[in-house]
PDB file of C-alpha atoms in Angstrom:
ATOM      1  CA  MET A   1      26.627 -61.546 -68.530  1.00 46.00           C
ATOM      2  CA  GLN A   2      27.156 -58.222 -66.821  1.00 47.00           C
ATOM      3  CA  ILE A   3      23.662 -58.961 -65.456  1.00 49.00           C
ATOM      4  CA  LEU A   4      24.908 -62.358 -64.201  1.00 49.00           C
ATOM      5  CA  ASN A   5      28.166 -60.627 -62.953  1.00 61.00           C
ATOM      6  CA  ASN A   6      26.156 -57.800 -60.710  1.00 70.00           C
ATOM      7  CA  ARG A   7      23.667 -60.223 -59.571  1.00 76.00           C
ATOM      8  CA  GLY A   8      26.634 -62.123 -58.534  1.00 74.00           C
ATOM      9  CA  PHE A   9      28.745 -59.642 -56.674  1.00 79.00           C
ATOM     10  CA  ILE A  10      25.078 -58.579 -54.320  1.00 84.00           C
ATOM     11  CA  PHE A  11      24.992 -62.756 -53.484  1.00 83.00           C
ATOM     12  CA  LEU A  12      28.473 -62.544 -52.767  1.00 82.00           C
ATOM     13  CA  GLY A  13      27.625 -58.696 -51.001  1.00 85.00           C
ATOM     14  CA  ILE A  14      25.368 -60.788 -48.792  1.00 87.00           C
ATOM     15  CA  THR A  15      28.013 -63.486 -47.959  1.00 87.00           C
ATOM     16  CA  ILE A  16      30.779 -60.931 -47.304  1.00 87.00           C
ATOM     17  CA  LEU A  17      28.187 -58.523 -44.564  1.00 89.00           C
ATOM     18  CA  PHE A  18      26.426 -62.066 -42.583  1.00 91.00           C
ATOM     19  CA  PHE A  19      30.456 -63.593 -42.448  1.00 90.00           C
ATOM     20  CA  SER A  20      31.101 -60.398 -41.081  1.00 90.00           C
ATOM     21  CA  THR A  21      28.901 -60.751 -38.314  1.00 93.00           C
ATOM     22  CA  TYR A  22      29.613 -64.663 -36.903  1.00 93.00           C
ATOM     23  CA  GLU A  23      32.115 -63.011 -34.349  1.00 93.00           C
ATOM     24  CA  VAL A  24      30.668 -59.924 -33.169  1.00 94.00           C
ATOM     25  CA  VAL A  25      27.045 -61.884 -32.497  1.00 94.00           C
ATOM     26  CA  SER A  26      29.082 -64.834 -30.967  1.00 94.00           C
ATOM     27  CA  ARG A  27      30.650 -62.750 -28.421  1.00 93.00           C
ATOM     28  CA  THR A  28      27.557 -61.476 -27.184  1.00 92.00           C
ATOM     29  CA  LEU A  29      26.641 -65.178 -26.247  1.00 92.00           C
ATOM     30  CA  VAL A  30      29.848 -65.315 -23.769  1.00 89.00           C
ATOM     31  CA  GLY A  31      28.527 -66.975 -20.464  1.00 86.00           C
ATOM     32  CA  GLN A  32      25.112 -67.414 -21.401  1.00 89.00           C
ATOM     33  CA  ILE A  33      25.359 -70.802 -23.633  1.00 89.00           C
ATOM     34  CA  ASP A  34      27.612 -73.622 -24.100  1.00 91.00           C
ATOM     35  CA  PRO A  35      29.902 -73.363 -26.838  1.00 92.00           C
ATOM     36  CA  VAL A  36      29.654 -76.701 -28.063  1.00 94.00           C
ATOM     37  CA  GLN A  37      25.313 -76.320 -28.063  1.00 94.00           C
ATOM     38  CA  VAL A  38      26.169 -73.203 -30.814  1.00 93.00           C
ATOM     39  CA  ASN A  39      27.443 -75.395 -32.941  1.00 94.00           C
ATOM     40  CA  PHE A  40      25.558 -78.008 -32.664  1.00 95.00           C
ATOM     41  CA  ILE A  41      22.482 -76.162 -33.420  1.00 94.00           C
ATOM     42  CA  ARG A  42      23.592 -73.936 -35.821  1.00 93.00           C
ATOM     43  CA  PHE A  43      25.339 -76.644 -37.849  1.00 95.00           C
ATOM     44  CA  PHE A  44      22.829 -78.890 -37.798  1.00 96.00           C
ATOM     45  CA  PHE A  45      19.893 -76.695 -38.957  1.00 95.00           C
ATOM     46  CA  GLY A  46      22.315 -75.131 -40.974  1.00 93.00           C
ATOM     47  CA  GLY A  47      23.220 -78.388 -42.606  1.00 94.00           C
ATOM     48  CA  LEU A  48      19.341 -78.565 -42.926  1.00 95.00           C
ATOM     49  CA  ILE A  49      18.833 -75.760 -44.614  1.00 94.00           C
ATOM     50  CA  LEU A  50      21.391 -76.233 -47.404  1.00 93.00           C
ATOM     51  CA  LEU A  51      19.973 -79.975 -47.801  1.00 95.00           C
ATOM     52  CA  PRO A  52      17.495 -79.350 -50.410  1.00 94.00           C
ATOM     53  CA  VAL A  53      19.891 -77.188 -52.435  1.00 91.00           C
ATOM     54  CA  ALA A  54      22.454 -79.697 -52.063  1.00 93.00           C
ATOM     55  CA  VAL A  55      20.060 -82.613 -53.319  1.00 94.00           C
ATOM     56  CA  MET A  56      18.873 -80.529 -56.383  1.00 92.00           C
ATOM     57  CA  ASP A  57      22.432 -80.129 -57.490  1.00 90.00           C
ATOM     58  CA  LEU A  58      23.535 -83.667 -57.149  1.00 92.00           C
ATOM     59  CA  ARG A  59      20.395 -84.566 -59.251  1.00 92.00           C
ATOM     60  CA  ARG A  60      21.502 -82.121 -61.564  1.00 91.00           C
ATOM     61  CA  LYS A  61      24.627 -84.014 -61.751  1.00 88.00           C
ATOM     62  CA  ASN A  62      23.543 -86.996 -61.861  1.00 90.00           C
ATOM     63  CA  CYS A  63      25.924 -88.370 -58.759  1.00 89.00           C
ATOM     64  CA  ILE A  64      25.360 -90.705 -56.102  1.00 89.00           C
ATOM     65  CA  ILE A  65      27.126 -90.583 -52.981  1.00 91.00           C
ATOM     66  CA  LYS A  66      28.192 -94.250 -51.927  1.00 89.00           C
ATOM     67  CA  GLY A  67      28.325 -95.804 -48.364  1.00 89.00           C
ATOM     68  CA  LYS A  68      32.172 -95.076 -48.359  1.00 91.00           C
ATOM     69  CA  ASP A  69      31.767 -91.356 -49.558  1.00 92.00           C
ATOM     70  CA  PHE A  70      29.520 -90.790 -46.229  1.00 94.00           C
ATOM     71  CA  VAL A  71      32.067 -92.360 -44.075  1.00 94.00           C
ATOM     72  CA  HIS A  72      34.206 -90.139 -45.706  1.00 94.00           C
ATOM     73  CA  LEU A  73      31.828 -87.028 -44.960  1.00 95.00           C
ATOM     74  CA  ALA A  74      31.244 -88.057 -41.211  1.00 95.00           C
ATOM     75  CA  LEU A  75      35.291 -87.699 -40.749  1.00 94.00           C
ATOM     76  CA  LEU A  76      35.281 -84.894 -42.191  1.00 94.00           C
ATOM     77  CA  GLY A  77      32.350 -83.697 -40.201  1.00 95.00           C
ATOM     78  CA  LEU A  78      33.779 -84.793 -37.330  1.00 95.00           C
ATOM     79  CA  LEU A  79      36.952 -82.751 -37.999  1.00 94.00           C
ATOM     80  CA  MET A  80      35.244 -79.518 -38.987  1.00 93.00           C
ATOM     81  CA  VAL A  81      32.221 -78.956 -36.435  1.00 94.00           C
ATOM     82  CA  GLY A  82      33.696 -81.360 -33.569  1.00 94.00           C
ATOM     83  CA  LEU A  83      37.064 -80.054 -33.705  1.00 94.00           C
ATOM     84  CA  SER A  84      38.057 -76.266 -36.057  1.00 94.00           C
ATOM     85  CA  MET A  85      34.420 -75.171 -35.274  1.00 94.00           C
ATOM     86  CA  ASN A  86      34.576 -75.933 -31.387  1.00 94.00           C
ATOM     87  CA  LEU A  87      38.293 -74.304 -31.043  1.00 95.00           C
ATOM     88  CA  LEU A  88      36.376 -71.486 -33.098  1.00 94.00           C
ATOM     89  CA  GLN A  89      33.750 -70.890 -30.805  1.00 94.00           C
ATOM     90  CA  TYR A  90      35.942 -71.213 -28.227  1.00 94.00           C
ATOM     91  CA  GLY A  91      38.375 -68.835 -29.212  1.00 93.00           C
ATOM     92  CA  ILE A  92      36.126 -65.788 -29.971  1.00 93.00           C
ATOM     93  CA  ASN A  93      34.782 -66.407 -25.693  1.00 92.00           C
ATOM     94  CA  GLN A  94      38.404 -66.335 -24.275  1.00 91.00           C
ATOM     95  CA  THR A  95      39.399 -63.348 -26.631  1.00 90.00           C
ATOM     96  CA  LYS A  96      37.616 -61.017 -29.032  1.00 90.00           C
ATOM     97  CA  ALA A  97      35.718 -60.434 -32.035  1.00 91.00           C
ATOM     98  CA  ASN A  98      38.237 -58.785 -33.789  1.00 90.00           C
ATOM     99  CA  LEU A  99      41.334 -60.987 -33.002  1.00 89.00           C
ATOM    100  CA  ALA A 100      39.340 -64.031 -34.028  1.00 90.00           C
ATOM    101  CA  ALA A 101      37.813 -62.382 -37.499  1.00 90.00           C
ATOM    102  CA  VAL A 102      41.549 -62.050 -38.720  1.00 89.00           C
ATOM    103  CA  ILE A 103      43.198 -65.278 -37.582  1.00 88.00           C
ATOM    104  CA  PHE A 104      40.169 -67.485 -39.098  1.00 86.00           C
ATOM    105  CA  SER A 105      40.230 -65.359 -42.096  1.00 85.00           C
ATOM    106  CA  SER A 106      43.641 -66.373 -42.527  1.00 85.00           C
ATOM    107  CA  ASN A 107      42.563 -69.859 -43.264  1.00 83.00           C
ATOM    108  CA  PRO A 108      43.686 -69.824 -46.475  1.00 83.00           C
ATOM    109  CA  LEU A 109      47.399 -69.638 -45.495  1.00 85.00           C
ATOM    110  CA  PHE A 110      46.602 -72.800 -43.147  1.00 85.00           C
ATOM    111  CA  VAL A 111      44.719 -74.929 -46.220  1.00 84.00           C
ATOM    112  CA  ALA A 112      48.368 -74.107 -48.205  1.00 83.00           C
ATOM    113  CA  LEU A 113      50.416 -74.789 -45.268  1.00 83.00           C
ATOM    114  CA  ALA A 114      48.388 -78.155 -45.276  1.00 84.00           C
ATOM    115  CA  ALA A 115      48.606 -78.896 -48.535  1.00 81.00           C
ATOM    116  CA  LEU A 116      52.801 -78.523 -48.243  1.00 81.00           C
ATOM    117  CA  LEU A 117      52.730 -80.674 -45.792  1.00 80.00           C
ATOM    118  CA  LEU A 118      50.031 -83.361 -46.865  1.00 81.00           C
ATOM    119  CA  LEU A 119      50.221 -83.454 -50.671  1.00 74.00           C
ATOM    120  CA  LYS A 120      53.956 -82.570 -50.871  1.00 72.00           C
ATOM    121  CA  GLU A 121      53.002 -79.569 -53.319  1.00 70.00           C
ATOM    122  CA  HIS A 122      56.075 -77.538 -54.514  1.00 72.00           C
ATOM    123  CA  MET A 123      56.921 -74.712 -52.707  1.00 73.00           C
ATOM    124  CA  THR A 124      58.520 -71.506 -54.099  1.00 79.00           C
ATOM    125  CA  TRP A 125      60.185 -68.642 -52.368  1.00 80.00           C
ATOM    126  CA  MET A 126      57.167 -66.582 -52.971  1.00 81.00           C
ATOM    127  CA  LYS A 127      54.987 -69.431 -51.327  1.00 79.00           C
ATOM    128  CA  GLY A 128      57.545 -69.249 -48.144  1.00 83.00           C
ATOM    129  CA  LEU A 129      57.509 -65.846 -48.026  1.00 85.00           C
ATOM    130  CA  GLY A 130      54.199 -64.972 -48.281  1.00 82.00           C
ATOM    131  CA  LEU A 131      53.410 -67.794 -45.310  1.00 86.00           C
ATOM    132  CA  LEU A 132      56.217 -66.152 -43.210  1.00 87.00           C
ATOM    133  CA  ALA A 133      54.584 -62.898 -43.480  1.00 86.00           C
ATOM    134  CA  GLY A 134      51.207 -64.041 -42.553  1.00 87.00           C
ATOM    135  CA  PHE A 135      52.112 -65.889 -40.211  1.00 86.00           C
ATOM    136  CA  THR A 136      53.915 -62.908 -38.895  1.00 90.00           C
ATOM    137  CA  GLY A 137      50.783 -60.717 -39.308  1.00 87.00           C
ATOM    138  CA  VAL A 138      48.550 -62.858 -37.078  1.00 86.00           C
ATOM    139  CA  GLY A 139      51.459 -62.458 -34.118  1.00 86.00           C
ATOM    140  CA  ILE A 140      51.253 -59.126 -34.663  1.00 87.00           C
ATOM    141  CA  THR A 141      47.900 -59.282 -34.006  1.00 85.00           C
ATOM    142  CA  PHE A 142      47.198 -60.938 -31.072  1.00 79.00           C
ATOM    143  CA  LEU A 143      50.504 -59.763 -29.750  1.00 76.00           C
ATOM    144  CA  GLY A 144      48.801 -56.022 -29.572  1.00 65.00           C
ATOM    145  CA  GLY A 145      45.360 -57.299 -29.084  1.00 60.00           C
ATOM    146  CA  GLY A 146      45.268 -56.090 -25.272  1.00 58.00           C
ATOM    147  CA  GLY A 147      43.967 -59.077 -24.106  1.00 61.00           C
ATOM    148  CA  GLY A 148      46.352 -60.780 -20.665  1.00 66.00           C
ATOM    149  CA  GLY A 149      46.510 -63.791 -19.053  1.00 77.00           C
ATOM    150  CA  ALA A 150      46.422 -67.184 -19.210  1.00 81.00           C
ATOM    151  CA  ALA A 151      42.801 -67.342 -20.496  1.00 86.00           C
ATOM    152  CA  TYR A 152      43.535 -64.972 -23.458  1.00 87.00           C
ATOM    153  CA  TYR A 153      46.054 -66.828 -24.761  1.00 87.00           C
ATOM    154  CA  GLN A 154      44.976 -70.429 -24.571  1.00 91.00           C
ATOM    155  CA  GLY A 155      42.099 -68.306 -26.449  1.00 91.00           C
ATOM    156  CA  VAL A 156      44.355 -67.431 -29.515  1.00 90.00           C
ATOM    157  CA  VAL A 157      46.065 -70.940 -29.843  1.00 92.00           C
ATOM    158  CA  TYR A 158      42.415 -72.220 -29.881  1.00 94.00           C
ATOM    159  CA  LEU A 159      41.737 -69.972 -32.868  1.00 93.00           C
ATOM    160  CA  VAL A 160      45.154 -70.918 -34.715  1.00 92.00           C
ATOM    161  CA  LEU A 161      44.351 -74.727 -33.718  1.00 94.00           C
ATOM    162  CA  SER A 162      40.996 -73.796 -35.260  1.00 93.00           C
ATOM    163  CA  ALA A 163      42.788 -72.069 -38.434  1.00 90.00           C
ATOM    164  CA  LEU A 164      44.932 -75.398 -39.023  1.00 90.00           C
ATOM    165  CA  MET A 165      42.358 -77.665 -38.588  1.00 92.00           C
ATOM    166  CA  PHE A 166      40.289 -76.012 -41.263  1.00 89.00           C
ATOM    167  CA  GLY A 167      43.463 -75.915 -43.155  1.00 87.00           C
ATOM    168  CA  ILE A 168      43.734 -79.695 -42.920  1.00 90.00           C
ATOM    169  CA  TYR A 169      39.869 -80.486 -43.862  1.00 90.00           C
ATOM    170  CA  THR A 170      40.193 -78.495 -46.897  1.00 87.00           C
ATOM    171  CA  VAL A 171      43.207 -80.555 -48.226  1.00 87.00           C
ATOM    172  CA  ILE A 172      42.214 -83.854 -47.745  1.00 89.00           C
ATOM    173  CA  GLY A 173      37.917 -83.117 -48.397  1.00 87.00           C
ATOM    174  CA  LYS A 174      39.133 -82.088 -51.630  1.00 85.00           C
ATOM    175  CA  LYS A 175      38.828 -84.829 -53.533  1.00 85.00           C
ATOM    176  CA  ILE A 176      35.343 -85.749 -52.278  1.00 88.00           C
ATOM    177  CA  THR A 177      34.242 -82.084 -52.936  1.00 87.00           C
ATOM    178  CA  LEU A 178      35.330 -82.127 -57.125  1.00 86.00           C
ATOM    179  CA  LYS A 179      33.010 -85.366 -56.791  1.00 89.00           C
ATOM    180  CA  ILE A 180      30.099 -84.175 -54.941  1.00 91.00           C
ATOM    181  CA  GLY A 181      30.265 -80.338 -55.360  1.00 87.00           C
ATOM    182  CA  SER A 182      30.648 -78.088 -52.165  1.00 86.00           C
ATOM    183  CA  VAL A 183      27.101 -77.016 -51.497  1.00 89.00           C
ATOM    184  CA  THR A 184      26.597 -81.382 -51.212  1.00 92.00           C
ATOM    185  CA  MET A 185      30.291 -81.236 -49.087  1.00 92.00           C
ATOM    186  CA  ASN A 186      29.082 -78.546 -46.608  1.00 91.00           C
ATOM    187  CA  SER A 187      25.478 -79.482 -45.885  1.00 94.00           C
ATOM    188  CA  LEU A 188      26.422 -82.936 -45.097  1.00 95.00           C
ATOM    189  CA  THR A 189      29.714 -81.803 -42.906  1.00 95.00           C
ATOM    190  CA  PHE A 190      27.552 -79.705 -41.304  1.00 95.00           C
ATOM    191  CA  ILE A 191      24.838 -82.595 -40.262  1.00 96.00           C
ATOM    192  CA  PHE A 192      27.262 -85.384 -39.543  1.00 96.00           C
ATOM    193  CA  GLY A 193      29.884 -82.742 -37.269  1.00 96.00           C
ATOM    194  CA  SER A 194      27.229 -81.449 -35.648  1.00 96.00           C
ATOM    195  CA  LEU A 195      25.513 -84.787 -34.780  1.00 96.00           C
ATOM    196  CA  SER A 196      29.214 -85.751 -33.689  1.00 95.00           C
ATOM    197  CA  LEU A 197      28.813 -83.408 -30.981  1.00 95.00           C
ATOM    198  CA  ILE A 198      25.541 -84.886 -29.203  1.00 95.00           C
ATOM    199  CA  PRO A 199      27.920 -87.623 -27.496  1.00 95.00           C
ATOM    200  CA  VAL A 200      29.627 -84.730 -25.584  1.00 93.00           C
ATOM    201  CA  LEU A 201      26.897 -82.797 -24.806  1.00 93.00           C
ATOM    202  CA  ILE A 202      24.996 -86.044 -23.177  1.00 93.00           C
ATOM    203  CA  PHE A 203      28.663 -86.150 -21.311  1.00 92.00           C
ATOM    204  CA  ARG A 204      28.353 -82.494 -20.258  1.00 89.00           C
ATOM    205  CA  HIS A 205      24.712 -83.015 -19.251  1.00 88.00           C
ATOM    206  CA  SER A 206      23.797 -79.916 -21.729  1.00 86.00           C
ATOM    207  CA  PRO A 207      20.621 -80.545 -23.272  1.00 86.00           C
ATOM    208  CA  LEU A 208      20.179 -80.092 -27.095  1.00 85.00           C
ATOM    209  CA  PHE A 209      18.267 -77.066 -27.425  1.00 82.00           C
ATOM    210  CA  THR A 210      18.779 -74.097 -25.353  1.00 72.00           C
ATOM    211  CA  VAL A 211      16.147 -72.544 -22.824  1.00 68.00           C
ATOM    212  CA  ASN A 212      17.083 -69.197 -22.784  1.00 79.00           C
ATOM    213  CA  ILE A 213      14.856 -66.950 -24.608  1.00 86.00           C
ATOM    214  CA  ASN A 214      16.584 -64.179 -24.353  1.00 89.00           C
ATOM    215  CA  ILE A 215      19.593 -65.915 -26.683  1.00 91.00           C
ATOM    216  CA  TRP A 216      17.180 -66.886 -29.152  1.00 91.00           C
ATOM    217  CA  PRO A 217      17.708 -64.274 -31.630  1.00 93.00           C
ATOM    218  CA  GLN A 218      21.502 -64.738 -32.085  1.00 93.00           C
ATOM    219  CA  ILE A 219      21.019 -68.386 -32.374  1.00 93.00           C
ATOM    220  CA  PHE A 220      18.777 -68.264 -34.445  1.00 94.00           C
ATOM    221  CA  TYR A 221      20.566 -65.652 -36.584  1.00 95.00           C
ATOM    222  CA  LEU A 222      23.922 -67.691 -36.340  1.00 94.00           C
ATOM    223  CA  THR A 223      21.737 -70.756 -38.007  1.00 93.00           C
ATOM    224  CA  VAL A 224      19.609 -69.173 -40.583  1.00 93.00           C
ATOM    225  CA  PHE A 225      21.599 -66.583 -42.153  1.00 93.00           C
ATOM    226  CA  VAL A 226      25.547 -66.516 -41.149  1.00 92.00           C
ATOM    227  CA  THR A 227      25.236 -70.691 -41.479  1.00 90.00           C
ATOM    228  CA  GLY A 228      22.590 -71.875 -43.900  1.00 89.00           C
ATOM    229  CA  LEU A 229      21.335 -68.216 -46.243  1.00 89.00           C
ATOM    230  CA  ALA A 230      24.758 -66.855 -46.326  1.00 87.00           C
ATOM    231  CA  TYR A 231      26.732 -70.146 -47.793  1.00 85.00           C
ATOM    232  CA  TYR A 232      23.365 -70.205 -49.872  1.00 85.00           C
ATOM    233  CA  SER A 233      24.486 -66.955 -51.352  1.00 86.00           C
ATOM    234  CA  TYR A 234      27.681 -67.625 -51.294  1.00 82.00           C
ATOM    235  CA  PHE A 235      28.336 -70.494 -53.773  1.00 80.00           C
ATOM    236  CA  LYS A 236      25.037 -69.188 -55.717  1.00 79.00           C
ATOM    237  CA  GLY A 237      27.500 -65.884 -56.499  1.00 77.00           C
ATOM    238  CA  LEU A 238      30.275 -67.989 -57.021  1.00 75.00           C
ATOM    239  CA  SER A 239      28.294 -69.657 -59.889  1.00 73.00           C
ATOM    240  CA  MET A 240      27.626 -66.179 -61.289  1.00 74.00           C
ATOM    241  CA  MET A 241      31.186 -64.793 -62.062  1.00 66.00           C
ATOM    242  CA  ASP A 242      34.497 -65.460 -61.700  1.00 61.00           C
ATOM    243  CA  THR A 243      35.516 -68.139 -58.830  1.00 57.00           C
ATOM    244  CA  SER A 244      38.716 -66.250 -57.442  1.00 57.00           C
ATOM    245  CA  LEU A 245      36.624 -63.110 -57.050  1.00 59.00           C
ATOM    246  CA  GLY A 246      35.046 -65.046 -54.223  1.00 60.00           C
ATOM    247  CA  SER A 247      38.477 -64.238 -52.595  1.00 61.00           C
ATOM    248  CA  MET A 248      36.716 -60.744 -51.447  1.00 62.00           C
ATOM    249  CA  VAL A 249      34.777 -62.363 -48.549  1.00 67.00           C
ATOM    250  CA  PHE A 250      38.819 -63.136 -47.061  1.00 68.00           C
ATOM    251  CA  PHE A 251      39.636 -59.417 -47.951  1.00 77.00           C
ATOM    252  CA  ILE A 252      36.676 -57.464 -46.543  1.00 83.00           C
ATOM    253  CA  LYS A 253      35.414 -59.421 -43.706  1.00 86.00           C
ATOM    254  CA  PRO A 254      38.391 -58.896 -41.346  1.00 87.00           C
ATOM    255  CA  VAL A 255      37.955 -55.512 -41.627  1.00 87.00           C
ATOM    256  CA  LEU A 256      34.245 -55.147 -41.780  1.00 89.00           C
ATOM    257  CA  ALA A 257      34.041 -57.275 -38.553  1.00 90.00           C
ATOM    258  CA  SER A 258      36.785 -55.553 -36.638  1.00 90.00           C
ATOM    259  CA  LEU A 259      34.639 -52.135 -37.845  1.00 92.00           C
ATOM    260  CA  LEU A 260      31.112 -53.939 -36.274  1.00 92.00           C
ATOM    261  CA  ALA A 261      33.293 -55.032 -33.158  1.00 92.00           C
ATOM    262  CA  ALA A 262      34.488 -51.699 -32.446  1.00 91.00           C
ATOM    263  CA  ILE A 263      30.741 -49.932 -33.453  1.00 92.00           C
ATOM    264  CA  ILE A 264      28.584 -52.791 -31.712  1.00 92.00           C
ATOM    265  CA  LEU A 265      31.382 -54.729 -28.975  1.00 91.00           C
ATOM    266  CA  GLY A 266      33.511 -51.265 -27.984  1.00 90.00           C
ATOM    267  CA  GLU A 267      36.562 -53.107 -29.013  1.00 89.00           C
ATOM    268  CA  LYS A 268      39.831 -51.029 -30.034  1.00 85.00           C
ATOM    269  CA  LEU A 269      41.156 -50.801 -33.322  1.00 84.00           C
ATOM    270  CA  THR A 270      45.043 -50.487 -32.582  1.00 85.00           C
ATOM    271  CA  TRP A 271      47.512 -50.103 -34.775  1.00 85.00           C
ATOM    272  CA  GLU A 272      48.981 -53.414 -34.308  1.00 85.00           C
ATOM    273  CA  LEU A 273      45.634 -55.172 -35.477  1.00 86.00           C
ATOM    274  CA  ALA A 274      45.574 -52.832 -38.185  1.00 88.00           C
ATOM    275  CA  LEU A 275      49.340 -53.366 -39.418  1.00 89.00           C
ATOM    276  CA  GLY A 276      48.496 -57.664 -39.046  1.00 87.00           C
ATOM    277  CA  THR A 277      45.759 -58.075 -40.480  1.00 88.00           C
ATOM    278  CA  PHE A 278      47.364 -55.854 -43.915  1.00 89.00           C
ATOM    279  CA  MET A 279      50.106 -58.209 -43.470  1.00 88.00           C
ATOM    280  CA  VAL A 280      47.932 -61.326 -43.433  1.00 88.00           C
ATOM    281  CA  LEU A 281      45.862 -60.278 -46.483  1.00 86.00           C
ATOM    282  CA  ALA A 282      48.806 -59.130 -48.349  1.00 86.00           C
ATOM    283  CA  SER A 283      50.416 -62.284 -47.874  1.00 86.00           C
ATOM    284  CA  ILE A 284      46.588 -64.284 -48.378  1.00 83.00           C
ATOM    285  CA  TYR A 285      47.143 -62.272 -51.880  1.00 81.00           C
ATOM    286  CA  LEU A 286      50.536 -63.604 -52.464  1.00 81.00           C
ATOM    287  CA  VAL A 287      49.859 -67.110 -51.772  1.00 80.00           C
ATOM    288  CA  GLN A 288      47.047 -67.826 -53.701  1.00 74.00           C
ATOM    289  CA  SER A 289      48.454 -66.278 -56.855  1.00 75.00           C
ATOM    290  CA  GLN A 290      51.401 -68.387 -56.079  1.00 68.00           C
ATOM    291  CA  THR A 291      48.926 -71.529 -55.850  1.00 64.00           C
ATOM    292  CA  ASP A 292      46.789 -70.022 -59.090  1.00 56.00           C
ATOM    293  CA  SER A 293      50.092 -69.553 -61.346  1.00 55.00           C
ATOM    294  CA  GLN A 294      51.616 -73.129 -60.074  1.00 54.00           C
ATOM    295  CA  ASP A 295      47.911 -74.532 -61.247  1.00 53.00           C
ATOM    296  CA  PRO A 296      45.823 -72.570 -63.387  1.00 46.00           C
ATOM    297  CA  GLU A 297      42.937 -75.747 -62.612  1.00 48.00           C
ATOM    298  CA  LYS A 298      43.121 -74.857 -58.854  1.00 48.00           C
ATOM    299  CA  ALA A 299      42.635 -71.358 -59.483  1.00 44.00           C
ATOM    300  CA  GLY A 300      40.476 -69.963 -56.300  1.00 43.00           C
ATOM    301  CA  SER A 301      39.902 -73.491 -55.636  1.00 44.00           C
ATOM    302  CA  THR A 302      40.293 -72.845 -52.067  1.00 44.00           C
ATOM    303  CA  LEU A 303      37.619 -70.284 -51.362  1.00 44.00           C
ATOM    304  CA  THR A 304      34.693 -72.907 -52.232  1.00 45.00           C
ATOM    305  CA  GLU A 305      35.643 -74.358 -49.167  1.00 51.00           C
ATOM    306  CA  TYR A 306      35.167 -71.486 -46.951  1.00 54.00           C
ATOM    307  CA  SER A 307      33.404 -71.830 -44.365  1.00 55.00           C
ATOM    308  CA  HIS A 308      32.455 -69.962 -40.883  1.00 64.00           C
TER     309      HIS A 308
END
């Protein structure tokens, strides 16, 4: 059991490292490629990388995906990739890597908010306090981000909407996730979601695949490592340890991403960023602990839906 735990931490550490580099690497693509094109490439091939694992998982569970399940998955792919991830990519383009990392890492708060609104889950005063503190932390983070102008604040709106859309995606996708598993859920929503972007690219006269060889290394990294291997290592790690430990992703990622953005991109580490990040992470812990205490069977359940 101890060996499994140690291996689980290794897999989870690999995940955190890859996820923490996402915003930093994406910032290097600004002005060089259509953000929609980035998402089409990374989620189409990332989904294909996960597909063999998904097929093996389905066979192990003796699970059959029906026609209505594919329709559900296609709609979820549109919501996740077509809306949430595109908003995230545009938000990264118009703001900063550290800000994007903090706001999107707050998605457990948006998952809890979506569950309250859509599933009418019980609201405790502690959970309400956690949500209020978390969203206040998000506000402090972007108000002290050092940005200015309409484009910056538009980018902030994109980031917040991205996290909200992901929260809705997680909540309404919970039922089918329990049936087919998180790996299959992510693989198929990645593929269906990427296919939904083809009409957009055709309308915008953008090619499906970039011809700019200067950015191929970044695209390869985002596709294979961040969207493919990172998810595999995440689910592999969770299978070897307590699911609640997956929260390490939310607690470490924004901190590590901010440090990498400072080192690689020269983004400043401000006190507002530090305070906002602390408030967001503290609120995630508070909200998650309240959710788990209300229903032990849901402990860590939102963590298996983490997406980036």
